[in-house]
Amino acid sequence: MKIAQKLNGEVVFHVKGVTKTYQMGEVEVHALRGVDLNLYRGEFTVLLGASGSGKSTLLNILGGLDTPTTGQVLYGKQDLTLADEHALTEYRRYHVGFVFQFYNLIPSLTARENVAVVTEISKAPMTPEDALVLVGLGNRMDHFPAQLSGGEQQRVAIARAIAKNPDVLLCDEPTGALDSQTGIMVLEALQRVNESLGTTTAVITHNAGIAQMANRVIHLTDGLISDIHVNAQRVQPNQLSW
Ligand SMILES: Nc1ncnc2c1ncn2[C@@H]1O[C@H](COP(=O)(O)OP(=O)(O)OP(=O)(O)O)[C@@H](O)[C@H]1O
Ligand SMILES: [Mg+2]
């Protein structure tokens, strides 16, 4: 097993011995079986692994949507595994942006209004307009979701996730429902956000080609990290072999 670790940089997440077991009636499902991982400030990581290997479980734990069965997750100095529901809600609200495969936009609101829903409850948000410009939708602000393509809707979802200026952006198959050309535009938006705001970004994908744009690529196999690879050179989204 080759594990290359990025040793410099500030640790944002320190994951230690994390397991997650789901009890399904008589059966125990071991989704994570002892994960150790650091994520560093400003880096762009891609998580790869077969279906059922534990990618979403790990991302949901990092995002405070789920809690480990055993082990520890530190976000900076805050131990998320000791946080109560209220503290986790605060953590998610102020520090984490989520992007999922399905965009979950509110159909009756325009792009601008969908983003504003989040900025209105944030401490130091950017304007919905700035967030939409950052994802290349400056000319679609007053469109409703039904008037936008899939890739445009996903970029509204990214704008919504980043408009609160989160420290971390967690994306679970953000291009899963998109063709390659549209997917590339979404990845370009994610890269722009990562570079211009310094948002620590983790992206789950089934598409190994996308790994080439990452700083680091983390492979999960059966609930364990089987490989961490540092890309010596990153490939631009429009140059990816899809
Ligand atoms: N809420 C749950 N209850 C019971 N089992 C679960 C739950 N969530 C996930 N699992 C199980 O945990 C394992 C890991 O699931 P997870 O969703 O993390 O995989 P994944 O790597 O994201 O897969 P995919 O690529 O298909 O999305 C799977 O065996 C899954 O069936
Ligand atoms: Mg998943």
GROMACS .gro file of N, CA and C in nm, residues 109-238:
model
  390
  109LEU      N    1  -3.864   2.936  -0.651
  109LEU     CA    2  -3.772   3.048  -0.630
  109LEU      C    3  -3.671   3.056  -0.745
  110THR      N    4  -3.633   3.178  -0.779
  110THR     CA    5  -3.529   3.197  -0.882
  110THR      C    6  -3.394   3.152  -0.828
  111ALA      N    7  -3.296   3.148  -0.919
  111ALA     CA    8  -3.160   3.112  -0.878
  111ALA      C    9  -3.114   3.203  -0.765
  112ARG      N   10  -3.132   3.333  -0.785
  112ARG     CA   11  -3.091   3.431  -0.683
  112ARG      C   12  -3.161   3.405  -0.550
  113GLU      N   13  -3.290   3.378  -0.556
  113GLU     CA   14  -3.367   3.356  -0.433
  113GLU      C   15  -3.329   3.224  -0.365
  114ASN      N   16  -3.298   3.121  -0.445
  114ASN     CA   17  -3.253   2.995  -0.386
  114ASN      C   18  -3.125   3.015  -0.306
  115VAL      N   19  -3.036   3.099  -0.357
  115VAL     CA   20  -2.911   3.126  -0.285
  115VAL      C   21  -2.938   3.214  -0.163
  116ALA      N   22  -3.029   3.309  -0.180
  116ALA     CA   23  -3.060   3.403  -0.071
  116ALA      C   24  -3.117   3.332   0.052
  117VAL      N   25  -3.186   3.220   0.029
  117VAL     CA   26  -3.242   3.144   0.142
  117VAL      C   27  -3.132   3.112   0.243
  118VAL      N   28  -3.013   3.084   0.192
  118VAL     CA   29  -2.901   3.050   0.281
  118VAL      C   30  -2.831   3.175   0.332
  119THR      N   31  -2.810   3.273   0.245
  119THR     CA   32  -2.734   3.390   0.290
  119THR      C   33  -2.809   3.466   0.400
  120GLU      N   34  -2.941   3.455   0.400
  120GLU     CA   35  -3.018   3.527   0.502
  120GLU      C   36  -2.995   3.474   0.643
  121ILE      N   37  -2.953   3.348   0.654
  121ILE     CA   38  -2.930   3.293   0.789
  121ILE      C   39  -2.781   3.275   0.819
  122SER      N   40  -2.695   3.340   0.739
  122SER     CA   41  -2.551   3.322   0.759
  122SER      C   42  -2.490   3.442   0.828
  123LYS      N   43  -2.373   3.419   0.888
  123LYS     CA   44  -2.308   3.525   0.964
  123LYS      C   45  -2.235   3.624   0.875
  124ALA      N   46  -2.155   3.574   0.780
  124ALA     CA   47  -2.077   3.664   0.695
  124ALA      C   48  -2.084   3.616   0.550
  125PRO      N   49  -2.207   3.619   0.496
  125PRO     CA   50  -2.223   3.563   0.361
  125PRO      C   51  -2.171   3.655   0.253
  126MET      N   52  -2.147   3.598   0.133
  126MET     CA   53  -2.132   3.685   0.018
  126MET      C   54  -2.272   3.714  -0.034
  127THR      N   55  -2.281   3.802  -0.129
  127THR     CA   56  -2.414   3.828  -0.184
  127THR      C   57  -2.450   3.712  -0.276
  128PRO      N   58  -2.580   3.682  -0.291
  128PRO     CA   59  -2.620   3.577  -0.385
  128PRO      C   60  -2.565   3.607  -0.525
  129GLU      N   61  -2.561   3.734  -0.562
  129GLU     CA   62  -2.511   3.772  -0.694
  129GLU      C   63  -2.364   3.732  -0.710
  130ASP      N   64  -2.281   3.764  -0.609
  130ASP     CA   65  -2.138   3.728  -0.617
  130ASP      C   66  -2.120   3.576  -0.628
  131ALA      N   67  -2.200   3.504  -0.549
  131ALA     CA   68  -2.188   3.357  -0.551
  131ALA      C   69  -2.226   3.302  -0.688
  132LEU      N   70  -2.329   3.357  -0.747
  132LEU     CA   71  -2.374   3.309  -0.879
  132LEU      C   72  -2.274   3.346  -0.989
  133VAL      N   73  -2.214   3.463  -0.977
  133VAL     CA   74  -2.111   3.502  -1.075
  133VAL      C   75  -1.992   3.406  -1.066
  134LEU      N   76  -1.957   3.369  -0.943
  134LEU     CA   77  -1.842   3.281  -0.922
  134LEU      C   78  -1.860   3.145  -0.990
  135VAL      N   79  -1.983   3.098  -1.000
  135VAL     CA   80  -2.008   2.969  -1.067
  135VAL      C   81  -2.051   2.988  -1.213
  136GLY      N   82  -2.032   3.110  -1.262
  136GLY     CA   83  -2.058   3.135  -1.404
  136GLY      C   84  -2.204   3.152  -1.440
  137LEU      N   85  -2.285   3.196  -1.344
  137LEU     CA   86  -2.428   3.210  -1.372
  137LEU      C   87  -2.477   3.354  -1.357
  138GLY      N   88  -2.384   3.448  -1.380
  138GLY     CA   89  -2.422   3.589  -1.369
  138GLY      C   90  -2.537   3.627  -1.460
  139ASN      N   91  -2.556   3.552  -1.566
  139ASN     CA   92  -2.663   3.586  -1.661
  139ASN      C   93  -2.786   3.496  -1.646
  140ARG      N   94  -2.795   3.423  -1.534
  140ARG     CA   95  -2.910   3.334  -1.513
  140ARG      C   96  -2.977   3.358  -1.377
  141MET      N   97  -2.948   3.471  -1.315
  141MET     CA   98  -2.990   3.491  -1.175
  141MET      C   99  -3.141   3.487  -1.155
  142ASP      N  100  -3.214   3.534  -1.254
  142ASP     CA  101  -3.358   3.544  -1.235
  142ASP      C  102  -3.435   3.431  -1.303
  143HIS      N  103  -3.361   3.326  -1.338
  143HIS     CA  104  -3.426   3.208  -1.394
  143HIS      C  105  -3.474   3.117  -1.281
  144PHE      N  106  -3.586   3.050  -1.306
  144PHE     CA  107  -3.634   2.947  -1.214
  144PHE      C  108  -3.564   2.815  -1.248
  145PRO      N  109  -3.555   2.723  -1.150
  145PRO     CA  110  -3.489   2.595  -1.177
  145PRO      C  111  -3.536   2.528  -1.306
  146ALA      N  112  -3.666   2.531  -1.332
  146ALA     CA  113  -3.719   2.465  -1.453
  146ALA      C  114  -3.668   2.531  -1.581
  147GLN      N  115  -3.617   2.653  -1.569
  147GLN     CA  116  -3.564   2.723  -1.687
  147GLN      C  117  -3.413   2.706  -1.699
  148LEU      N  118  -3.355   2.619  -1.617
  148LEU     CA  119  -3.210   2.598  -1.617
  148LEU      C  120  -3.178   2.454  -1.654
  149SER      N  121  -3.063   2.435  -1.720
  149SER     CA  122  -3.017   2.299  -1.750
  149SER      C  123  -2.972   2.231  -1.621
  150GLY      N  124  -2.948   2.100  -1.631
  150GLY     CA  125  -2.903   2.025  -1.513
  150GLY      C  126  -2.773   2.081  -1.457
  151GLY      N  127  -2.680   2.111  -1.548
  151GLY     CA  128  -2.551   2.164  -1.502
  151GLY      C  129  -2.565   2.302  -1.439
  152GLU      N  130  -2.656   2.382  -1.496
  152GLU     CA  131  -2.680   2.515  -1.438
  152GLU      C  132  -2.745   2.502  -1.301
  153GLN      N  133  -2.839   2.408  -1.289
  153GLN     CA  134  -2.903   2.388  -1.158
  153GLN      C  135  -2.799   2.343  -1.055
  154GLN      N  136  -2.708   2.256  -1.098
  154GLN     CA  137  -2.606   2.210  -1.004
  154GLN      C  138  -2.516   2.327  -0.965
  155ARG      N  139  -2.490   2.417  -1.059
  155ARG     CA  140  -2.406   2.533  -1.024
  155ARG      C  141  -2.480   2.629  -0.930
  156VAL      N  142  -2.612   2.637  -0.943
  156VAL     CA  143  -2.689   2.715  -0.843
  156VAL      C  144  -2.673   2.649  -0.706
  157ALA      N  145  -2.677   2.516  -0.706
  157ALA     CA  146  -2.661   2.444  -0.578
  157ALA      C  147  -2.522   2.470  -0.518
  158ILE      N  148  -2.421   2.479  -0.606
  158ILE     CA  149  -2.287   2.512  -0.556
  158ILE      C  150  -2.284   2.655  -0.503
  159ALA      N  151  -2.344   2.747  -0.577
  159ALA     CA  152  -2.349   2.887  -0.532
  159ALA      C  153  -2.417   2.895  -0.395
  160ARG      N  154  -2.525   2.818  -0.380
  160ARG     CA  155  -2.597   2.818  -0.252
  160ARG      C  156  -2.507   2.764  -0.141
  161ALA      N  157  -2.429   2.661  -0.173
  161ALA     CA  158  -2.344   2.600  -0.071
  161ALA      C  159  -2.228   2.692  -0.030
  162ILE      N  160  -2.178   2.770  -0.125
  162ILE     CA  161  -2.059   2.852  -0.094
  162ILE      C  162  -2.093   2.993  -0.049
  163ALA      N  163  -2.219   3.036  -0.071
  163ALA     CA  164  -2.254   3.175  -0.044
  163ALA      C  165  -2.240   3.210   0.104
  164LYS      N  166  -2.248   3.110   0.188
  164LYS     CA  167  -2.231   3.140   0.331
  164LYS      C  168  -2.084   3.144   0.370
  165ASN      N  169  -1.994   3.134   0.270
  165ASN     CA  170  -1.850   3.136   0.296
  165ASN      C  171  -1.808   3.023   0.389
  166PRO      N  172  -1.841   2.899   0.354
  166PRO     CA  173  -1.806   2.789   0.444
  166PRO      C  174  -1.656   2.762   0.440
  167ASP      N  175  -1.604   2.704   0.547
  167ASP     CA  176  -1.463   2.665   0.548
  167ASP      C  177  -1.442   2.540   0.465
  168VAL      N  178  -1.544   2.455   0.464
  168VAL     CA  179  -1.533   2.329   0.390
  168VAL      C  180  -1.653   2.308   0.299
  169LEU      N  181  -1.624   2.249   0.185
  169LEU     CA  182  -1.728   2.218   0.087
  169LEU      C  183  -1.722   2.068   0.061
  170LEU      N  184  -1.832   2.001   0.091
  170LEU     CA  185  -1.838   1.855   0.079
  170LEU      C  186  -1.936   1.819  -0.031
  171CYS      N  187  -1.888   1.746  -0.132
  171CYS     CA  188  -1.969   1.721  -0.251
  171CYS      C  189  -1.980   1.571  -0.274
  172ASP      N  190  -2.103   1.520  -0.274
  172ASP     CA  191  -2.126   1.377  -0.294
  172ASP      C  192  -2.178   1.355  -0.436
  173GLU      N  193  -2.092   1.310  -0.523
  173GLU     CA  194  -2.124   1.287  -0.664
  173GLU      C  195  -2.191   1.407  -0.731
  174PRO      N  196  -2.125   1.522  -0.728
  174PRO     CA  197  -2.188   1.643  -0.783
  174PRO      C  198  -2.208   1.636  -0.934
  175THR      N  199  -2.135   1.547  -1.002
  175THR     CA  200  -2.152   1.536  -1.147
  175THR      C  201  -2.221   1.406  -1.186
  176GLY      N  202  -2.272   1.335  -1.085
  176GLY     CA  203  -2.327   1.201  -1.109
  176GLY      C  204  -2.442   1.199  -1.209
  177ALA      N  205  -2.519   1.307  -1.214
  177ALA     CA  206  -2.636   1.308  -1.301
  177ALA      C  207  -2.610   1.384  -1.431
  178LEU      N  208  -2.483   1.418  -1.457
  178LEU     CA  209  -2.453   1.509  -1.569
  178LEU      C  210  -2.369   1.441  -1.676
  179ASP      N  211  -2.386   1.486  -1.801
  179ASP     CA  212  -2.297   1.439  -1.907
  179ASP      C  213  -2.160   1.503  -1.889
  180SER      N  214  -2.063   1.458  -1.967
  180SER     CA  215  -1.925   1.501  -1.941
  180SER      C  216  -1.907   1.651  -1.960
  181GLN      N  217  -1.965   1.707  -2.066
  181GLN     CA  218  -1.943   1.850  -2.091
  181GLN      C  219  -2.002   1.937  -1.980
  182THR      N  220  -2.122   1.899  -1.936
  182THR     CA  221  -2.187   1.973  -1.828
  182THR      C  222  -2.112   1.950  -1.697
  183GLY      N  223  -2.069   1.826  -1.677
  183GLY     CA  224  -1.994   1.793  -1.557
  183GLY      C  225  -1.867   1.875  -1.545
  184ILE      N  226  -1.801   1.897  -1.657
  184ILE     CA  227  -1.677   1.975  -1.656
  184ILE      C  228  -1.704   2.118  -1.611
  185MET      N  229  -1.816   2.174  -1.654
  185MET     CA  230  -1.847   2.310  -1.609
  185MET      C  231  -1.871   2.315  -1.459
  186VAL      N  232  -1.933   2.211  -1.407
  186VAL     CA  233  -1.955   2.204  -1.262
  186VAL      C  234  -1.821   2.190  -1.188
  187LEU      N  235  -1.732   2.106  -1.242
  187LEU     CA  236  -1.601   2.089  -1.179
  187LEU      C  237  -1.519   2.219  -1.187
  188GLU      N  238  -1.533   2.290  -1.298
  188GLU     CA  239  -1.464   2.420  -1.309
  188GLU      C  240  -1.514   2.516  -1.203
  189ALA      N  241  -1.644   2.512  -1.178
  189ALA     CA  242  -1.700   2.599  -1.073
  189ALA      C  243  -1.643   2.560  -0.936
  190LEU      N  244  -1.634   2.430  -0.911
  190LEU     CA  245  -1.578   2.385  -0.782
  190LEU      C  246  -1.433   2.427  -0.768
  191GLN      N  247  -1.358   2.414  -0.877
  191GLN     CA  248  -1.217   2.452  -0.872
  191GLN      C  249  -1.200   2.602  -0.850
  192ARG      N  250  -1.284   2.680  -0.917
  192ARG     CA  251  -1.277   2.826  -0.902
  192ARG      C  252  -1.303   2.865  -0.755
  193VAL      N  253  -1.402   2.801  -0.696
  193VAL     CA  254  -1.435   2.829  -0.555
  193VAL      C  255  -1.318   2.791  -0.465
  194ASN      N  256  -1.262   2.675  -0.490
  194ASN     CA  257  -1.149   2.626  -0.410
  194ASN      C  258  -1.031   2.722  -0.421
  195GLU      N  259  -1.005   2.769  -0.542
  195GLU     CA  260  -0.888   2.856  -0.561
  195GLU      C  261  -0.913   2.998  -0.514
  196SER      N  262  -1.031   3.052  -0.543
  196SER     CA  263  -1.050   3.194  -0.511
  196SER      C  264  -1.088   3.215  -0.365
  197LEU      N  265  -1.155   3.117  -0.303
  197LEU     CA  266  -1.194   3.135  -0.164
  197LEU      C  267  -1.108   3.052  -0.068
  198GLY      N  268  -1.031   2.959  -0.122
  198GLY     CA  269  -0.950   2.873  -0.035
  198GLY      C  270  -1.032   2.772   0.042
  199THR      N  271  -1.150   2.740  -0.008
  199THR     CA  272  -1.239   2.647   0.061
  199THR      C  273  -1.184   2.504   0.052
  200THR      N  274  -1.164   2.443   0.167
  200THR     CA  275  -1.122   2.303   0.170
  200THR      C  276  -1.234   2.220   0.108
  201THR      N  277  -1.199   2.143   0.004
  201THR     CA  278  -1.304   2.080  -0.076
  201THR      C  279  -1.280   1.929  -0.087
  202ALA      N  280  -1.385   1.852  -0.064
  202ALA     CA  281  -1.378   1.707  -0.083
  202ALA      C  282  -1.491   1.666  -0.176
  203VAL      N  283  -1.456   1.590  -0.278
  203VAL     CA  284  -1.553   1.551  -0.380
  203VAL      C  285  -1.554   1.399  -0.395
  204ILE      N  286  -1.671   1.340  -0.376
  204ILE     CA  287  -1.688   1.197  -0.403
  204ILE      C  288  -1.726   1.180  -0.549
  205THR      N  289  -1.663   1.082  -0.614
  205THR     CA  290  -1.703   1.055  -0.751
  205THR      C  291  -1.680   0.908  -0.783
  206HIS      N  292  -1.757   0.858  -0.880
  206HIS     CA  293  -1.732   0.724  -0.934
  206HIS      C  294  -1.640   0.731  -1.054
  207ASN      N  295  -1.612   0.853  -1.096
  207ASN     CA  296  -1.536   0.873  -1.219
  207ASN      C  297  -1.389   0.895  -1.187
  208ALA      N  298  -1.308   0.792  -1.207
  208ALA     CA  299  -1.166   0.800  -1.169
  208ALA      C  300  -1.093   0.910  -1.245
  209GLY      N  301  -1.143   0.947  -1.361
  209GLY     CA  302  -1.079   1.053  -1.438
  209GLY      C  303  -1.076   1.186  -1.364
  210ILE      N  304  -1.179   1.210  -1.283
  210ILE     CA  305  -1.190   1.337  -1.210
  210ILE      C  306  -1.078   1.351  -1.107
  211ALA      N  307  -1.025   1.236  -1.064
  211ALA     CA  308  -0.919   1.238  -0.962
  211ALA      C  309  -0.799   1.320  -1.006
  212GLN      N  310  -0.779   1.332  -1.136
  212GLN     CA  311  -0.661   1.405  -1.186
  212GLN      C  312  -0.662   1.554  -1.152
  213MET      N  313  -0.779   1.608  -1.118
  213MET     CA  314  -0.783   1.752  -1.087
  213MET      C  315  -0.756   1.780  -0.938
  214ALA      N  316  -0.743   1.674  -0.859
  214ALA     CA  317  -0.731   1.691  -0.714
  214ALA      C  318  -0.587   1.713  -0.670
  215ASN      N  319  -0.571   1.773  -0.551
  215ASN     CA  320  -0.440   1.770  -0.485
  215ASN      C  321  -0.411   1.628  -0.437
  216ARG      N  322  -0.511   1.568  -0.372
  216ARG     CA  323  -0.493   1.432  -0.320
  216ARG      C  324  -0.613   1.347  -0.355
  217VAL      N  325  -0.587   1.220  -0.376
  217VAL     CA  326  -0.692   1.124  -0.410
  217VAL      C  327  -0.694   1.016  -0.302
  218ILE      N  328  -0.810   0.998  -0.242
  218ILE     CA  329  -0.824   0.903  -0.132
  218ILE      C  330  -0.912   0.787  -0.179
  219HIS      N  331  -0.858   0.667  -0.170
  219HIS     CA  332  -0.933   0.548  -0.212
  219HIS      C  333  -0.988   0.477  -0.089
  220LEU      N  334  -1.117   0.448  -0.094
  220LEU     CA  335  -1.178   0.367   0.012
  220LEU      C  336  -1.210   0.229  -0.044
  221THR      N  337  -1.180   0.128   0.037
  221THR     CA  338  -1.213  -0.010   0.001
  221THR      C  339  -1.272  -0.077   0.124
  222ASP      N  340  -1.395  -0.123   0.113
  222ASP     CA  341  -1.460  -0.194   0.225
  222ASP      C  342  -1.447  -0.121   0.358
  223GLY      N  343  -1.471   0.008   0.358
  223GLY     CA  344  -1.473   0.082   0.483
  223GLY      C  345  -1.338   0.120   0.538
  224LEU      N  346  -1.234   0.102   0.457
  224LEU     CA  347  -1.098   0.140   0.498
  224LEU      C  348  -1.032   0.221   0.389
  225ILE      N  349  -0.940   0.309   0.429
  225ILE     CA  350  -0.861   0.379   0.328
  225ILE      C  351  -0.753   0.284   0.276
  226SER      N  352  -0.758   0.258   0.147
  226SER     CA  353  -0.663   0.163   0.090
  226SER      C  354  -0.548   0.233   0.019
  227ASP      N  355  -0.566   0.362  -0.011
  227ASP     CA  356  -0.457   0.434  -0.079
  227ASP      C  357  -0.482   0.584  -0.070
  228ILE      N  358  -0.375   0.659  -0.052
  228ILE     CA  359  -0.382   0.805  -0.065
  228ILE      C  360  -0.272   0.845  -0.162
  229HIS      N  361  -0.313   0.918  -0.264
  229HIS     CA  362  -0.219   0.952  -0.371
  229HIS      C  363  -0.214   1.104  -0.386
  230VAL      N  364  -0.093   1.159  -0.393
  230VAL     CA  365  -0.077   1.303  -0.418
  230VAL      C  366  -0.049   1.323  -0.566
  231ASN      N  367  -0.127   1.406  -0.630
  231ASN     CA  368  -0.101   1.436  -0.770
  231ASN      C  369   0.013   1.537  -0.780
  232ALA      N  370   0.121   1.496  -0.842
  232ALA     CA  371   0.235   1.587  -0.860
  232ALA      C  372   0.191   1.704  -0.947
  233GLN      N  373   0.109   1.674  -1.045
  233GLN     CA  374   0.055   1.779  -1.130
  233GLN      C  375  -0.095   1.762  -1.142
  234ARG      N  376  -0.166   1.873  -1.130
  234ARG     CA  377  -0.311   1.867  -1.141
  234ARG      C  378  -0.354   1.897  -1.284
  235VAL      N  379  -0.460   1.830  -1.324
  235VAL     CA  380  -0.513   1.849  -1.459
  235VAL      C  381  -0.635   1.941  -1.452
  236GLN      N  382  -0.641   2.036  -1.543
  236GLN     CA  383  -0.757   2.126  -1.549
  236GLN      C  384  -0.882   2.046  -1.585
  237PRO      N  385  -0.999   2.086  -1.530
  237PRO     CA  386  -1.121   2.009  -1.560
  237PRO      C  387  -1.145   1.988  -1.710
  238ASN      N  388  -1.118   2.089  -1.792
  238ASN     CA  389  -1.147   2.072  -1.935
  238ASN      C  390  -1.047   1.981  -2.007
   0.00000   0.00000   0.00000
